[in-house]
Tab-separated table of C-alpha atoms in Angstrom:
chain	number	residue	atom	x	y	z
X	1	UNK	CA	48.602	-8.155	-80.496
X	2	UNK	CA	45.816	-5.606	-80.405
X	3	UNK	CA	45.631	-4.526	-76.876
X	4	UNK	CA	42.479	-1.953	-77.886
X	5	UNK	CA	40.064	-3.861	-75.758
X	6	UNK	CA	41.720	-4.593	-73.211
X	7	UNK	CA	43.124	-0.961	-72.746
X	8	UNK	CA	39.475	0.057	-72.880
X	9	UNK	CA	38.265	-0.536	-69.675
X	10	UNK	CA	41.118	1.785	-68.483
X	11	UNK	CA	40.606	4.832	-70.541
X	12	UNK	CA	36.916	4.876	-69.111
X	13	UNK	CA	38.003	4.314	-65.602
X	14	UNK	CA	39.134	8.119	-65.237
X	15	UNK	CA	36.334	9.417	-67.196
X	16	UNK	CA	33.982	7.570	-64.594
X	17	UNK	CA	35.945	8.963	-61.867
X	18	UNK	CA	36.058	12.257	-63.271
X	19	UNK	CA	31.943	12.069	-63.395
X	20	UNK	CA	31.508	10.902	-59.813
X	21	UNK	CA	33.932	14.171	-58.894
X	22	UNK	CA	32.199	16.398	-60.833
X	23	UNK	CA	28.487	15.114	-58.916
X	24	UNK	CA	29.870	15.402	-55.864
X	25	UNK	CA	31.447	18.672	-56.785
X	26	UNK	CA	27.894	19.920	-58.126
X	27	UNK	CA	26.640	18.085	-55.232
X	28	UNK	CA	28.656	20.268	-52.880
X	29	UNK	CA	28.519	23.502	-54.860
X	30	UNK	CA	24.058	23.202	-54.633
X	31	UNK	CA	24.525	22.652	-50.540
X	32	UNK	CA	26.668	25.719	-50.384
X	33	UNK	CA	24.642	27.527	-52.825
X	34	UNK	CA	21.754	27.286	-50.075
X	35	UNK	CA	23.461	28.445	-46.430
X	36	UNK	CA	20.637	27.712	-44.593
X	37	UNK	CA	19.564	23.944	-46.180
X	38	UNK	CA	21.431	21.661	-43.197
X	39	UNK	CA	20.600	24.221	-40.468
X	40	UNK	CA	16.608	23.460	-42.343
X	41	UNK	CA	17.049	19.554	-41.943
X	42	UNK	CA	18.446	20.023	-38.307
X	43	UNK	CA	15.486	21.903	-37.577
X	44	UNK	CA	13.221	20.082	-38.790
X	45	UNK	CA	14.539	16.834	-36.650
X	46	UNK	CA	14.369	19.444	-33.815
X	47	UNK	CA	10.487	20.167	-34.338
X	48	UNK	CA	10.340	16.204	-34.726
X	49	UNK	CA	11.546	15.706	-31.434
X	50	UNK	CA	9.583	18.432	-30.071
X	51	UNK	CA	6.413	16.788	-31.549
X	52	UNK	CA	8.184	13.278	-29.789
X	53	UNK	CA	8.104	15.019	-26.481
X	54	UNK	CA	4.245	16.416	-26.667
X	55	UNK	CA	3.000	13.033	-27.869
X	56	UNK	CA	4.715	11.274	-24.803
X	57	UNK	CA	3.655	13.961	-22.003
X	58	UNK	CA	0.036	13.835	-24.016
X	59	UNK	CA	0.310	9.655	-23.945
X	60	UNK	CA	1.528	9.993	-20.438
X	61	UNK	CA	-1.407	12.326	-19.019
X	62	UNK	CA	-3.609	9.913	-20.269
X	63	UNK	CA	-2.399	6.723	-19.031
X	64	UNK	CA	-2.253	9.156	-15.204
X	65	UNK	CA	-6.164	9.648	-16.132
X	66	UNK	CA	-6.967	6.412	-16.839
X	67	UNK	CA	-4.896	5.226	-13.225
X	68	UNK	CA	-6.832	7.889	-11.647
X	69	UNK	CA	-10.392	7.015	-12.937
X	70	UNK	CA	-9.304	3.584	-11.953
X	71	UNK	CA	-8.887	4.251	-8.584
X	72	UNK	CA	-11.820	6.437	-8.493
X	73	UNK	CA	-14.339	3.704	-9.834
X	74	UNK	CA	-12.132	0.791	-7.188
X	75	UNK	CA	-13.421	3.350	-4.558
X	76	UNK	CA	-17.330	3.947	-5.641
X	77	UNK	CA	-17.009	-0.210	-5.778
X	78	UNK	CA	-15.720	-0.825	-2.591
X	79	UNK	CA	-17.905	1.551	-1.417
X	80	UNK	CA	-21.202	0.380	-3.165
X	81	UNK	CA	-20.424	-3.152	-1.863
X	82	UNK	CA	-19.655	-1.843	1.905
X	83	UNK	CA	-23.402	0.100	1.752
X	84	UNK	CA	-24.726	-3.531	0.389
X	85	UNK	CA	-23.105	-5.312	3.342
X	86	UNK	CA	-23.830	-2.985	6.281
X	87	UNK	CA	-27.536	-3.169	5.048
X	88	UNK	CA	-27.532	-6.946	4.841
X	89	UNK	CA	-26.197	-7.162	8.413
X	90	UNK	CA	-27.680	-4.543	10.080
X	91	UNK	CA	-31.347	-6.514	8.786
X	92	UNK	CA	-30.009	-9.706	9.887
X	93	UNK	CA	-29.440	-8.048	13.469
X	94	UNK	CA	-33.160	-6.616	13.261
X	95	UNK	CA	-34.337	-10.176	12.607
X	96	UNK	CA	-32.684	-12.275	15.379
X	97	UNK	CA	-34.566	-13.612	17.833
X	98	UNK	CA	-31.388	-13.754	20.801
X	99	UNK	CA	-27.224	-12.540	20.264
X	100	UNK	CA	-24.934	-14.730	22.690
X	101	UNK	CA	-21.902	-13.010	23.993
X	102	UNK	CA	-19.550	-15.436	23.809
X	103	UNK	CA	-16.281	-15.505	25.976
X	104	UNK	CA	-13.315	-17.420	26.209
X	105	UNK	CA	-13.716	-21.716	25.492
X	106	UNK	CA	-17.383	-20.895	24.579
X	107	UNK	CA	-16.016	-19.594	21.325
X	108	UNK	CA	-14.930	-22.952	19.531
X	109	UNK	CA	-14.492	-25.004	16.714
X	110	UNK	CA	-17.603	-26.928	18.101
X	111	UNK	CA	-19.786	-23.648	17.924
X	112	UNK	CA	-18.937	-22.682	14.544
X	113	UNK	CA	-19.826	-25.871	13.097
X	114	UNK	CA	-23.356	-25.702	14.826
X	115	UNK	CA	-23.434	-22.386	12.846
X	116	UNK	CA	-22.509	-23.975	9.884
X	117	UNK	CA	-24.790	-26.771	10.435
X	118	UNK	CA	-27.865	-23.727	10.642
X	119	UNK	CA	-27.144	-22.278	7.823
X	120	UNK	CA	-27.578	-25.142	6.049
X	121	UNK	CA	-30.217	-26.414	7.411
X	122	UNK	CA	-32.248	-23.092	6.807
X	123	UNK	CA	-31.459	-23.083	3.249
X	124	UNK	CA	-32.865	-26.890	3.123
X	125	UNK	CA	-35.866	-25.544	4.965
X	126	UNK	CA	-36.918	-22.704	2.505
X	127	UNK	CA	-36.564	-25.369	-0.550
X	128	UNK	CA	-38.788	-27.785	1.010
X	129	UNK	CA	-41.258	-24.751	2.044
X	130	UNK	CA	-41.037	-23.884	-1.973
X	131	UNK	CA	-41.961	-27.344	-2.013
X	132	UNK	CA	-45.843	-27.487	-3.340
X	133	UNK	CA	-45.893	-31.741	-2.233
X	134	UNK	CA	-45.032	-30.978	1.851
X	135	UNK	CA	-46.818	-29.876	4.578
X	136	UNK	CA	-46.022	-26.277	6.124
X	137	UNK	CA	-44.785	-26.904	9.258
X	138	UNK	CA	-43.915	-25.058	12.259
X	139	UNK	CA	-41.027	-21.868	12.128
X	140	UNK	CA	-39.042	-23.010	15.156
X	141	UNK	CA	-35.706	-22.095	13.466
X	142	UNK	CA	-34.013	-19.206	16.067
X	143	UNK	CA	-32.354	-16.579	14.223
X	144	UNK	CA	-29.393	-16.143	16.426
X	145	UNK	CA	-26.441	-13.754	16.441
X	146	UNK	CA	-23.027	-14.688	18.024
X	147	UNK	CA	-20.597	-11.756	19.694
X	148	UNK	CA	-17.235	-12.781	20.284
X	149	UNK	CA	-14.643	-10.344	21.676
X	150	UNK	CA	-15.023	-7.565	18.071
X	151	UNK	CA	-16.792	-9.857	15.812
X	152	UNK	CA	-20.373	-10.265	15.709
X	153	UNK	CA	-21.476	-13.636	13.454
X	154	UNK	CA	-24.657	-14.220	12.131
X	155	UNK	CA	-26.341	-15.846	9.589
X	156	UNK	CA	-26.970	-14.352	5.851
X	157	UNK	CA	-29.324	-15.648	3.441
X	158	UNK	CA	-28.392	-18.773	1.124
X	159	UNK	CA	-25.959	-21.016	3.221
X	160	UNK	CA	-24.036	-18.102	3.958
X	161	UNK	CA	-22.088	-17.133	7.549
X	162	UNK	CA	-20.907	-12.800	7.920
X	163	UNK	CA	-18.652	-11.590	10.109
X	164	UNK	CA	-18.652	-7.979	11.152
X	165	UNK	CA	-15.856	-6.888	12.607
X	166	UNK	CA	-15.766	-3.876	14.826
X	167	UNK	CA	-12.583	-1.883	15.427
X	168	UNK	CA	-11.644	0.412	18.082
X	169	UNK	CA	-8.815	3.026	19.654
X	170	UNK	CA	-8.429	4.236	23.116
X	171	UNK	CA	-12.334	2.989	23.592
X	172	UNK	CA	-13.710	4.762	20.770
X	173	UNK	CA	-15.540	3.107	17.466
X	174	UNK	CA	-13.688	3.343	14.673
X	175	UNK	CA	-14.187	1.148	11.393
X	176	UNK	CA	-16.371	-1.477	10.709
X	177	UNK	CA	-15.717	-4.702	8.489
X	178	UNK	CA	-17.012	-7.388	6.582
X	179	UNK	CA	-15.993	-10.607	5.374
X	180	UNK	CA	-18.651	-13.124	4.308
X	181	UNK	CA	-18.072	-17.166	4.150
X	182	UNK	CA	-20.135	-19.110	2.011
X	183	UNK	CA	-20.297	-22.845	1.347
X	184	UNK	CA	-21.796	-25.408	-1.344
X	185	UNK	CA	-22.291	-28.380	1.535
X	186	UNK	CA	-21.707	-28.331	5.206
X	187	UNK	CA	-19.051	-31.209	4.491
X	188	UNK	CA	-17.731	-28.721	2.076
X	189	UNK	CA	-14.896	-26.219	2.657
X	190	UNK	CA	-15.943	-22.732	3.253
X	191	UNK	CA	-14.395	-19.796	0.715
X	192	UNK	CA	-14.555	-16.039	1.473
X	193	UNK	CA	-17.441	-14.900	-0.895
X	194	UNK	CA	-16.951	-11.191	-0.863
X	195	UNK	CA	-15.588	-8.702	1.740
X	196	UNK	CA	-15.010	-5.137	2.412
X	197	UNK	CA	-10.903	-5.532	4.409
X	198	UNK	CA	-8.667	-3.297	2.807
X	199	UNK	CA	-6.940	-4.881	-0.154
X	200	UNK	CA	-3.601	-4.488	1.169
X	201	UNK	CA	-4.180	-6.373	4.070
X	202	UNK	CA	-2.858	-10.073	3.260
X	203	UNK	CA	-6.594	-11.691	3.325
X	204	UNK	CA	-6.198	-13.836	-0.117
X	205	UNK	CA	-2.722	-15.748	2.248
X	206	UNK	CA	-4.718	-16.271	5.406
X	207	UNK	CA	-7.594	-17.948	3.212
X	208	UNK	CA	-5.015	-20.339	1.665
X	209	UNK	CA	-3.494	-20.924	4.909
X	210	UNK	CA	-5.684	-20.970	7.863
X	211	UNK	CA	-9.623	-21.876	6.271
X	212	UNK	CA	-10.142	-24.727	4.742
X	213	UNK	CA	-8.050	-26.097	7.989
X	214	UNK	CA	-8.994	-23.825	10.700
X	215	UNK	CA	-11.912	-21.717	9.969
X	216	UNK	CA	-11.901	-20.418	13.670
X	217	UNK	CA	-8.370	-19.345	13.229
X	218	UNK	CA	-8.886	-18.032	10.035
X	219	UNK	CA	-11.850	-15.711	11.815
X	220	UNK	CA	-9.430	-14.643	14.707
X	221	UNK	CA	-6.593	-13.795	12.640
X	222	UNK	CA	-8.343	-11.679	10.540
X	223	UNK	CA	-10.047	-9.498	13.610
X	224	UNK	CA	-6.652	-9.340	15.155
X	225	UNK	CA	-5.094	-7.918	11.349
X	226	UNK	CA	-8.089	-5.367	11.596
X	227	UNK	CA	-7.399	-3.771	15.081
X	228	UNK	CA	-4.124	-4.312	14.640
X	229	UNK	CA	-4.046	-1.878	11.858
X	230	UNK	CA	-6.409	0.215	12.732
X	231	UNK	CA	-4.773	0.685	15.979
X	232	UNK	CA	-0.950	2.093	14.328
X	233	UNK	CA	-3.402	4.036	11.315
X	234	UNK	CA	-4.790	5.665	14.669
X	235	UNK	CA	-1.557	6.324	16.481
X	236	UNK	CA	-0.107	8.103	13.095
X	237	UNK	CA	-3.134	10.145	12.754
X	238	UNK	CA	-3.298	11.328	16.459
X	239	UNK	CA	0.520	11.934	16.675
X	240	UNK	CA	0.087	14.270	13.750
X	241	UNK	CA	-2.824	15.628	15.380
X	242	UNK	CA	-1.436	16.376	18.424
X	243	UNK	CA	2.594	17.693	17.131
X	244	UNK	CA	1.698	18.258	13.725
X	245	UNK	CA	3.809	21.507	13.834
X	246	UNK	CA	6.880	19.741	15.384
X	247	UNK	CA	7.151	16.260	13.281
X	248	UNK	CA	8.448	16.602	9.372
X	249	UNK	CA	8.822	14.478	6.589
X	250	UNK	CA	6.212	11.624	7.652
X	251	UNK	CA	5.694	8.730	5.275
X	252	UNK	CA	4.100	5.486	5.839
X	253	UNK	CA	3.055	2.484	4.088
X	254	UNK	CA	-0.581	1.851	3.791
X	255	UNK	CA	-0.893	-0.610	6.583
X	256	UNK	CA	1.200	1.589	8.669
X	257	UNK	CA	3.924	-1.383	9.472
X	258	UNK	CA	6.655	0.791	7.755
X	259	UNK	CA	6.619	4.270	9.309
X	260	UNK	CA	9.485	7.269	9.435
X	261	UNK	CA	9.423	10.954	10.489
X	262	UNK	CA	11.935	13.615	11.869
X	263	UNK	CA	11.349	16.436	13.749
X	264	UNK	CA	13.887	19.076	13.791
X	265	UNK	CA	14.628	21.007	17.209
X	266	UNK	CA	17.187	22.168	20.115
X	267	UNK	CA	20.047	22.019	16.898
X	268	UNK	CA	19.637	18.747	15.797
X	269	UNK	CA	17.619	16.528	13.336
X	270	UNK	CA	15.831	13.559	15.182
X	271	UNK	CA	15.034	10.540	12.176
X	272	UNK	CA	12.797	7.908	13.754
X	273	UNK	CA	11.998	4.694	12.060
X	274	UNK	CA	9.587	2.567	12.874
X	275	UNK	CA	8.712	-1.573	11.488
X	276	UNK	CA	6.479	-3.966	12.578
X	277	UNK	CA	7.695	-7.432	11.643
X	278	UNK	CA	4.105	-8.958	12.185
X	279	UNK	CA	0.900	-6.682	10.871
X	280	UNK	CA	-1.071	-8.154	13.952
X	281	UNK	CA	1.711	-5.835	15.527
X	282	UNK	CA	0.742	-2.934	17.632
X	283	UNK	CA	4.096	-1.988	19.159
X	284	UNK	CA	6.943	-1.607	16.719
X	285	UNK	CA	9.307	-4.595	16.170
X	286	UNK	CA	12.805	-2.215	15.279
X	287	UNK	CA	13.120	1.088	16.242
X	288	UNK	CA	15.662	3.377	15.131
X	289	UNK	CA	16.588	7.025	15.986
X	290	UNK	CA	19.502	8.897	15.334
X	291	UNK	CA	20.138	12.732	16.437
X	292	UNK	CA	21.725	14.313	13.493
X	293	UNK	CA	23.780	17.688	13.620
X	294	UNK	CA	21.819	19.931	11.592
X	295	UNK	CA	25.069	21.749	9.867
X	296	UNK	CA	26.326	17.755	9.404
X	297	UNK	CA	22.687	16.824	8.082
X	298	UNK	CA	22.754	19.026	5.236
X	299	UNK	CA	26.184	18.648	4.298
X	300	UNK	CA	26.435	14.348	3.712
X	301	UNK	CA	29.497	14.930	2.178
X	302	UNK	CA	31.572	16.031	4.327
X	303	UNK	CA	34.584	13.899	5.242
X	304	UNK	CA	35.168	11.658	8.207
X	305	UNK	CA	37.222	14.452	10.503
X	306	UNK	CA	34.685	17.146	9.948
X	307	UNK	CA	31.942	14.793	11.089
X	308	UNK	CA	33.489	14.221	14.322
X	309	UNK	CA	34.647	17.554	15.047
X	310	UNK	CA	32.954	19.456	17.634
X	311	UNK	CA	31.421	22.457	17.457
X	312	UNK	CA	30.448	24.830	20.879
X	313	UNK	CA	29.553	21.341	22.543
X	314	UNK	CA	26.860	20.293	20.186
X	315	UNK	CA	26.669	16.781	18.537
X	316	UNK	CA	29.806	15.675	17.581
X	317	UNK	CA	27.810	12.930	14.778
X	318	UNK	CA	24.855	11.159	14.436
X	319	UNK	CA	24.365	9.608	17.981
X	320	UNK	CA	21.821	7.057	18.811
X	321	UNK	CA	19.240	8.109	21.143
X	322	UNK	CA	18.569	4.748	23.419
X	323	UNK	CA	16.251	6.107	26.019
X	324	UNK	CA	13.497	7.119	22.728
X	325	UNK	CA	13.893	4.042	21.303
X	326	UNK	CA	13.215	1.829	24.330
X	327	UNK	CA	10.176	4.468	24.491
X	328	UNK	CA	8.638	3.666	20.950
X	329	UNK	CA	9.183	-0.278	21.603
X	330	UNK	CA	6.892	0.540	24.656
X	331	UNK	CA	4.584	3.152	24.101
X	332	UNK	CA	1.754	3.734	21.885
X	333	UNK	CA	3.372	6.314	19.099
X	334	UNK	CA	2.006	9.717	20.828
X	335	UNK	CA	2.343	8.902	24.151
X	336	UNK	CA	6.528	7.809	22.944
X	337	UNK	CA	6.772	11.172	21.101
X	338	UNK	CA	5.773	12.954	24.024
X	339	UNK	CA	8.608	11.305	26.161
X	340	UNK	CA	10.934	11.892	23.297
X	341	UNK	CA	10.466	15.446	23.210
X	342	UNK	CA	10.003	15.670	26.998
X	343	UNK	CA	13.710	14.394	27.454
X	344	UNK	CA	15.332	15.314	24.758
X	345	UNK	CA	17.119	18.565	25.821
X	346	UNK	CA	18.719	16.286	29.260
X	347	UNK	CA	19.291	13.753	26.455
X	348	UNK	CA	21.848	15.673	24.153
X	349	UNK	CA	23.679	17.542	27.168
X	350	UNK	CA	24.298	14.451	28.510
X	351	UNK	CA	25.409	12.760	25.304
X	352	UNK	CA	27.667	16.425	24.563
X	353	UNK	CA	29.089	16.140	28.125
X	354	UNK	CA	29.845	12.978	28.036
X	355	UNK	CA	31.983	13.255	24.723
X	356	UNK	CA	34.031	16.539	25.457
């Protein structure tokens, strides 16, 4: 038997082996012939990752531009309609011909569908005037303009209703608002047209939930959500008007229902927190503040005996202060800060007393 070709396969095997070595080997021999080749590649991925980096912080200042122009061009729009508004009701103010101050019952369901009804029936008016076939007739249409508690209502060109709302603190003027009603029939329910309430302000719910049923309501609610805000905005702003220098570490949400500060004094760190469950809220719903050690404060990790070890009579650990909390569920925000700081000294003597 002639086992040539069958023994051929194996006499190339090492030969092919032998090759692959020698490649590798050659391979091998050209990397270490050049010291510096992988150190090249790995710097090269470096300057690639570099070149990563600058292309996100480049794609990341833009998109911060284009969320800043954003803003910026939101504002000039609010603020271009606001201008249109206060123009359109200050001339609907110059043309009426009696405003009603309205109080208590006189401020109905019944009223505001006689306003409705006027509305109306001017815009039928003015088509029939356009009308070349009928008669002119008489103007004995009154042009009047409601005032009910902060709203003023009057009537706005093409079947339209406005509502200004005027907000106040501690007697003084503050912001003024618009919200404008509009509606294709007077059997028809009203929708809010266009409006100048802050967008975080939950107007979009109320019209879902309260108009088309209850446009009174609807009217109320929203007046109430505008003081009501404007009101805790204005206690925030005059508290860190007035102790500014004393109160640390303020944030707030933008309708002010979320609010927390400390102020840091007489060796201790006072954390208030303040939430108003409702935004028609002007008095917080939970209060909470705590008198931290300062030495305890900045050292959260120390372990259970070291937080309640005392130290020259000072707090012993974070101890809830009752009588400034009853204060804040009380008091309008400066007037509780001023009671909080008034009594605090008497406050932590008693609680250190009281503990030794």
């Amino acid at each position: 038997m002639d086992y040539s070709d069958t023994e051929e396969p194996y006499r190339r095997r090492p030969r092919k082996m032998a090759y692959l070595g020698d490649s590798s080997r050659r391979q091998f021999e050209s990397l270490s012939g050049r010291p510096y080749a992988l150190m090249g590649d790995m710097s090269f991925l470096q300057e690639e990752d570099i070149s990563l980096d600058a292309t996100r912080a480049r794609w990341t200042n833009v998109l911060k531009r284009h969320s800043d122009l954003a803003e910026r061009l939101s504002r000039d729009a609010d603020k271009t309609i606001y201008e249109r508004l206060q123009k359109e009701f200050e001339a609907a103010r110059a043309l009426q011909t009696q405003e009603i101050y309205l109080d208590g019952e006189q401020w109905n369901d019944g009223l505001l569908a006689t306003i409705r009804e006027r509305v109306h029936m001017e815009v039928d008016r003015k088509a029939m005037a356009g009308d070349v076939n009928m008669l002119p007739g008489p103007q004995i249409q009154d042009k009047i303009t409601y005032k009910v508690g902060n709203k003023v209502i009057c009537c706005l060109e093409g079947a339209r209703i406005g509502i200004l709302y005027e907000t106040s603190y501690a007697g003084e003027p503050c912001d003024l608002y618009h919200c404008v009603l509009e509606s294709k029939s007077f059997l028809e329910k009203m929708t809010v047209l266009e409006h100048t309430i802050p967008y975080f302000l939950p107007l979009r719910e109320a019209e879902n939930d309260l108009l088309s049923s209850n446009a009174m309501k609807f009217i109320d609610y929203i007046g109430e959500l505008l003081q009501s805000y404007v009101d805790r905005r204005e206690q925030v702003r005059l508290a860190k008007e007035l102790y500014g220098n004393q109160i640390k570490e303020i944030y707030y949400t933008l309708p002010y229902n979320l609010i927390a500060f400390s102020l840091v004094d007489f060796d201790c760190k006072v954390i208030v927190k303040l939430k108003y469950a409702e935004l028609v809220s002007v008095l917080p719903t939970h209060v909470s503040v705590v008198a931290w050690p300062v030495h305890q404060y900045r050292k959260t990790s120390l372990n259970a005996s070291t937080m309640n070890k005392k130290e020259n009579g000072s707090l012993e650990g974070p101890t809830t202060l009752s009588y400034a909390e009853d204060a804040l569920q009380n008091m309008s925000l400066p007037e509780a800060y001023a009671e909080i700081v008034l009594n605090l000294p008497q406050a932590l003597r008693d609680i250190c007393e009281g503990s030794s």
